[in-house]
Amino acid sequence: MTTDELLSIEPQELQFPFELKKQISCSLLLLNKSDNYVAFKVKTTNPKKYCVRPNTGVVLPRSTCDVIVTMQAQKEMPLDMQCKDKFLLQSVITSPGATAKDITPEMFNKEAGHEVEECKLRVVYVARPGPPSPVREESEEGSSPRASVSDNGNYSVSEQSAVSRSHVQRPQPEENSYEAKALISKLTEEKNSAIQQNKQLQQELELLRHHSSRSRVGIPFLYIILVGMVGIVLGYLMKKT
């Protein structure tokens, strides 16, 4: 038996946008279409996994009540995103002016002769919505990205934000890689040039040292020759006299 006569439930299934290691909540709206006070109670096949607030209560005539169901953080991904957990919502007419404090388990006992209406709700895992797609850019060079325009001809706040983000300069890994390679090549060339210049300076220094040593050896020898020639000339003059 459904609860259409006493309570209307929306939605008819509990949908959780599943995410690992995070508590997820969804809500149920209970609508009392009758002129009676209706007491309700929520049960689940997996009470350790879910927290229901409130799990019991009274819905006043022609009024509504929100029930929040929270799924505890899960450590593992469910197989094929399927869930076998179920909920059972029981409702029964209670005395006028009743409150949640007046609710007892005996009120929902069918064997005691109480007319209890029941509604089974299944649990469904749904995929979380993905991030919004980036603003599409025109292929032509120099053209700016387009954003949709609202009916009144103005950009919406979200569209303006998307357009402004599209104008922010984005890093280009390929270009940065090319610049890095060019810099490395330039440094390598400068290093090789410095090594070549160092070798050339060393060669010139060796030549200077060689010439210097030869000049130091040649000067005394020349001096001896000159002294010998002067001695010969003086000897010849002395013989004539």
Tab-separated table of C-alpha atoms in Angstrom:
chain	number	residue	atom	x	y	z
A	1	MET	CA	0.000	0.000	0.000
A	2	THR	CA	1.271	3.457	-0.823
A	3	THR	CA	0.893	6.567	1.270
A	4	ASP	CA	-1.019	8.553	-1.331
A	5	GLU	CA	-4.073	8.702	0.968
A	6	LEU	CA	-2.201	10.239	3.919
A	7	LEU	CA	1.227	11.430	2.787
A	8	SER	CA	2.621	12.288	-0.603
A	9	ILE	CA	6.394	11.735	-0.905
A	10	GLU	CA	8.711	13.535	-3.274
A	11	PRO	CA	10.901	12.206	-4.757
A	12	GLN	CA	9.955	8.553	-4.966
A	13	GLU	CA	13.599	7.452	-4.658
A	14	LEU	CA	16.629	8.658	-2.712
A	15	GLN	CA	19.232	9.982	-5.136
A	16	PHE	CA	22.779	10.466	-3.850
A	17	PRO	CA	25.467	12.096	-6.051
A	18	PHE	CA	28.108	9.590	-4.964
A	19	GLU	CA	31.596	10.772	-4.002
A	20	LEU	CA	34.276	8.863	-2.116
A	21	LYS	CA	35.158	9.877	1.461
A	22	LYS	CA	32.444	12.507	1.670
A	23	GLN	CA	29.070	12.679	3.424
A	24	ILE	CA	26.194	13.137	0.989
A	25	SER	CA	22.654	14.230	1.812
A	26	CYS	CA	19.333	14.283	0.031
A	27	SER	CA	15.890	15.354	1.178
A	28	LEU	CA	12.363	14.005	1.140
A	29	LEU	CA	9.271	16.187	1.135
A	30	LEU	CA	6.290	14.758	2.995
A	31	LEU	CA	2.936	16.355	2.131
A	32	ASN	CA	-0.141	15.719	4.269
A	33	LYS	CA	-3.135	16.050	1.985
A	34	SER	CA	-5.670	15.021	4.625
A	35	ASP	CA	-7.381	16.873	7.455
A	36	ASN	CA	-5.826	14.553	10.031
A	37	TYR	CA	-2.653	14.628	12.073
A	38	VAL	CA	-0.368	12.020	10.523
A	39	ALA	CA	2.534	10.419	12.379
A	40	PHE	CA	5.411	8.941	10.369
A	41	LYS	CA	8.467	6.783	10.937
A	42	VAL	CA	11.428	6.135	8.598
A	43	LYS	CA	13.308	2.817	8.604
A	44	THR	CA	16.248	1.582	6.517
A	45	THR	CA	17.877	-1.753	5.752
A	46	ASN	CA	21.309	-0.263	6.554
A	47	PRO	CA	20.964	1.972	9.650
A	48	LYS	CA	24.746	2.243	10.207
A	49	LYS	CA	25.231	3.768	6.786
A	50	TYR	CA	22.508	6.433	6.934
A	51	CYS	CA	21.383	9.144	9.312
A	52	VAL	CA	17.739	10.285	9.082
A	53	ARG	CA	16.583	13.557	10.629
A	54	PRO	CA	13.873	13.455	11.764
A	55	ASN	CA	13.267	9.723	11.620
A	56	THR	CA	9.867	10.182	13.360
A	57	GLY	CA	7.462	13.088	13.477
A	58	VAL	CA	3.964	14.422	12.971
A	59	VAL	CA	2.777	16.184	9.819
A	60	LEU	CA	-0.020	18.639	10.512
A	61	PRO	CA	-3.150	18.679	8.320
A	62	ARG	CA	-2.579	20.244	4.894
A	63	SER	CA	1.116	20.911	5.635
A	64	THR	CA	4.537	19.550	4.757
A	65	CYS	CA	7.623	18.194	6.486
A	66	ASP	CA	11.239	17.894	5.220
A	67	VAL	CA	13.239	14.771	6.031
A	68	ILE	CA	17.032	14.865	5.493
A	69	VAL	CA	18.795	11.562	4.781
A	70	THR	CA	22.607	11.652	5.067
A	71	MET	CA	24.833	8.873	3.772
A	72	GLN	CA	28.072	8.446	5.713
A	73	ALA	CA	31.387	8.844	3.856
A	74	GLN	CA	32.231	5.718	1.864
A	75	LYS	CA	35.764	4.401	1.414
A	76	GLU	CA	35.117	2.224	-1.635
A	77	MET	CA	33.433	2.776	-4.970
A	78	PRO	CA	30.244	0.706	-5.354
A	79	LEU	CA	30.257	-1.931	-8.067
A	80	ASP	CA	28.597	-0.548	-11.215
A	81	MET	CA	27.266	2.347	-9.097
A	82	GLN	CA	24.483	0.067	-7.840
A	83	CYS	CA	22.961	0.138	-4.341
A	84	LYS	CA	20.678	-2.430	-2.718
A	85	ASP	CA	19.780	-0.293	0.307
A	86	LYS	CA	16.100	0.518	0.814
A	87	PHE	CA	13.989	2.748	3.037
A	88	LEU	CA	10.506	2.218	4.435
A	89	LEU	CA	8.290	5.140	5.414
A	90	GLN	CA	5.322	4.240	7.641
A	91	SER	CA	2.475	6.620	8.383
A	92	VAL	CA	-0.597	6.436	10.599
A	93	ILE	CA	-3.345	8.785	11.678
A	94	THR	CA	-2.833	10.098	15.196
A	95	SER	CA	-4.879	12.172	17.614
A	96	PRO	CA	-5.321	15.921	16.954
A	97	GLY	CA	-2.640	18.073	18.545
A	98	ALA	CA	-0.160	15.188	18.751
A	99	THR	CA	3.592	15.966	18.599
A	100	ALA	CA	6.739	13.943	17.983
A	101	LYS	CA	6.967	13.240	21.725
A	102	ASP	CA	3.653	11.363	21.554
A	103	ILE	CA	4.905	8.869	18.957
A	104	THR	CA	5.476	5.304	20.177
A	105	PRO	CA	6.592	2.130	18.349
A	106	GLU	CA	3.215	0.591	19.149
A	107	MET	CA	1.507	3.104	16.834
A	108	PHE	CA	3.110	1.426	13.793
A	109	ASN	CA	2.311	-2.155	14.862
A	110	LYS	CA	-0.087	-3.688	12.365
A	111	GLU	CA	-0.679	-6.701	14.571
A	112	ALA	CA	-2.187	-4.411	17.202
A	113	GLY	CA	-4.907	-3.451	14.737
A	114	HIS	CA	-3.482	-0.092	13.610
A	115	GLU	CA	-3.969	0.918	10.004
A	116	VAL	CA	-0.416	1.637	8.923
A	117	GLU	CA	0.367	2.819	5.423
A	118	GLU	CA	3.804	2.042	4.029
A	119	CYS	CA	5.946	3.278	1.148
A	120	LYS	CA	9.204	1.685	0.061
A	121	LEU	CA	11.963	3.910	-1.327
A	122	ARG	CA	15.056	2.656	-3.086
A	123	VAL	CA	18.508	4.264	-3.088
A	124	VAL	CA	20.048	5.384	-6.365
A	125	TYR	CA	23.617	6.586	-6.934
A	126	VAL	CA	23.953	9.273	-9.573
A	127	ALA	CA	27.117	10.646	-11.136
A	128	ARG	CA	28.204	14.061	-9.956
A	129	PRO	CA	27.899	16.795	-12.598
A	130	GLY	CA	31.176	17.462	-14.372
A	131	PRO	CA	32.897	20.859	-14.568
A	132	PRO	CA	31.477	23.353	-17.086
A	133	SER	CA	33.019	23.185	-20.542
A	134	PRO	CA	35.467	26.002	-21.360
A	135	VAL	CA	34.456	28.819	-23.667
A	136	ARG	CA	35.010	27.758	-27.261
A	137	GLU	CA	37.680	29.762	-29.025
A	138	GLU	CA	37.589	30.708	-32.697
A	139	SER	CA	40.107	28.959	-34.933
A	140	GLU	CA	40.953	32.172	-36.806
A	141	GLU	CA	44.050	33.891	-35.485
A	142	GLY	CA	43.408	37.085	-33.604
A	143	SER	CA	39.681	36.479	-33.117
A	144	SER	CA	38.238	36.629	-29.617
A	145	PRO	CA	36.178	33.799	-28.034
A	146	ARG	CA	32.418	34.022	-28.272
A	147	ALA	CA	29.974	33.960	-25.403
A	148	SER	CA	26.222	33.479	-25.624
A	149	VAL	CA	24.024	36.509	-25.181
A	150	SER	CA	20.860	36.511	-23.113
A	151	ASP	CA	17.466	37.522	-24.404
A	152	ASN	CA	17.914	41.142	-23.327
A	153	GLY	CA	21.182	41.414	-25.234
A	154	ASN	CA	23.473	41.416	-22.179
A	155	TYR	CA	26.009	38.917	-20.957
A	156	SER	CA	25.140	37.026	-17.823
A	157	VAL	CA	27.509	37.179	-14.842
A	158	SER	CA	28.782	33.631	-15.403
A	159	GLU	CA	29.340	34.307	-19.117
A	160	GLN	CA	31.274	37.500	-18.382
A	161	SER	CA	33.441	35.565	-15.952
A	162	ALA	CA	34.077	32.862	-18.547
A	163	VAL	CA	35.000	35.453	-21.199
A	164	SER	CA	37.377	37.242	-18.826
A	165	ARG	CA	39.064	33.953	-17.955
A	166	SER	CA	39.500	33.130	-21.632
A	167	HIS	CA	41.509	36.344	-22.122
A	168	VAL	CA	44.012	35.403	-19.441
A	169	GLN	CA	47.237	34.353	-21.073
A	170	ARG	CA	47.708	30.650	-20.777
A	171	PRO	CA	51.116	29.020	-20.464
A	172	GLN	CA	52.323	27.244	-23.606
A	173	PRO	CA	54.490	24.266	-22.665
A	174	GLU	CA	55.795	23.735	-26.199
A	175	GLU	CA	56.914	27.345	-26.512
A	176	ASN	CA	58.592	27.271	-23.093
A	177	SER	CA	60.357	24.018	-24.031
A	178	TYR	CA	61.645	25.593	-27.255
A	179	GLU	CA	62.985	28.628	-25.375
A	180	ALA	CA	64.709	26.377	-22.833
A	181	LYS	CA	66.369	24.358	-25.600
A	182	ALA	CA	67.535	27.550	-27.326
A	183	LEU	CA	68.998	28.873	-24.075
A	184	ILE	CA	70.843	25.593	-23.408
A	185	SER	CA	72.236	25.609	-26.961
A	186	LYS	CA	73.439	29.197	-26.582
A	187	LEU	CA	75.132	28.453	-23.261
A	188	THR	CA	76.820	25.398	-24.775
A	189	GLU	CA	78.173	27.462	-27.666
A	190	GLU	CA	79.485	30.117	-25.276
A	191	LYS	CA	81.157	27.417	-23.179
A	192	ASN	CA	82.850	25.893	-26.237
A	193	SER	CA	83.982	29.340	-27.395
A	194	ALA	CA	85.480	30.083	-23.976
A	195	ILE	CA	87.339	26.750	-23.995
A	196	GLN	CA	88.716	27.485	-27.494
A	197	GLN	CA	89.860	30.948	-26.452
A	198	ASN	CA	91.522	29.499	-23.353
A	199	LYS	CA	93.454	26.994	-25.498
A	200	GLN	CA	94.528	29.753	-27.895
A	201	LEU	CA	95.766	31.908	-25.000
A	202	GLN	CA	97.736	28.974	-23.614
A	203	GLN	CA	99.413	28.430	-27.028
A	204	GLU	CA	100.340	32.091	-27.326
A	205	LEU	CA	101.747	32.019	-23.792
A	206	GLU	CA	103.923	29.012	-24.671
A	207	LEU	CA	105.269	30.827	-27.757
A	208	LEU	CA	106.136	33.879	-25.696
A	209	ARG	CA	107.919	31.728	-23.144
A	210	HIS	CA	109.888	29.983	-25.951
A	211	HIS	CA	110.975	33.269	-27.572
A	212	SER	CA	111.940	34.676	-24.223
A	213	SER	CA	114.166	31.688	-23.414
A	214	ARG	CA	115.906	31.906	-26.845
A	215	SER	CA	116.562	35.623	-26.420
A	216	ARG	CA	118.082	35.041	-22.987
A	217	VAL	CA	120.481	32.417	-24.470
A	218	GLY	CA	121.432	34.483	-27.567
A	219	ILE	CA	122.560	37.695	-25.838
A	220	PRO	CA	125.631	36.278	-23.981
A	221	PHE	CA	126.840	34.449	-27.115
A	222	LEU	CA	126.710	37.644	-29.181
A	223	TYR	CA	128.514	39.490	-26.433
A	224	ILE	CA	131.350	36.924	-26.516
A	225	ILE	CA	131.718	37.266	-30.304
A	226	LEU	CA	131.944	41.056	-30.057
A	227	VAL	CA	134.556	40.861	-27.310
A	228	GLY	CA	136.592	38.383	-29.391
A	229	MET	CA	136.526	40.630	-32.455
A	230	VAL	CA	137.589	43.649	-30.408
A	231	GLY	CA	140.476	41.585	-28.976
A	232	ILE	CA	141.638	40.559	-32.452
A	233	VAL	CA	141.541	44.146	-33.716
A	234	LEU	CA	143.531	45.403	-30.738
A	235	GLY	CA	146.123	42.649	-31.175
A	236	TYR	CA	146.576	43.504	-34.831
A	237	LEU	CA	147.083	47.202	-34.037
A	238	MET	CA	149.599	46.426	-31.329
A	239	LYS	CA	151.659	44.283	-33.704
A	240	LYS	CA	151.868	47.155	-36.220
A	241	THR	CA	153.111	49.535	-33.665
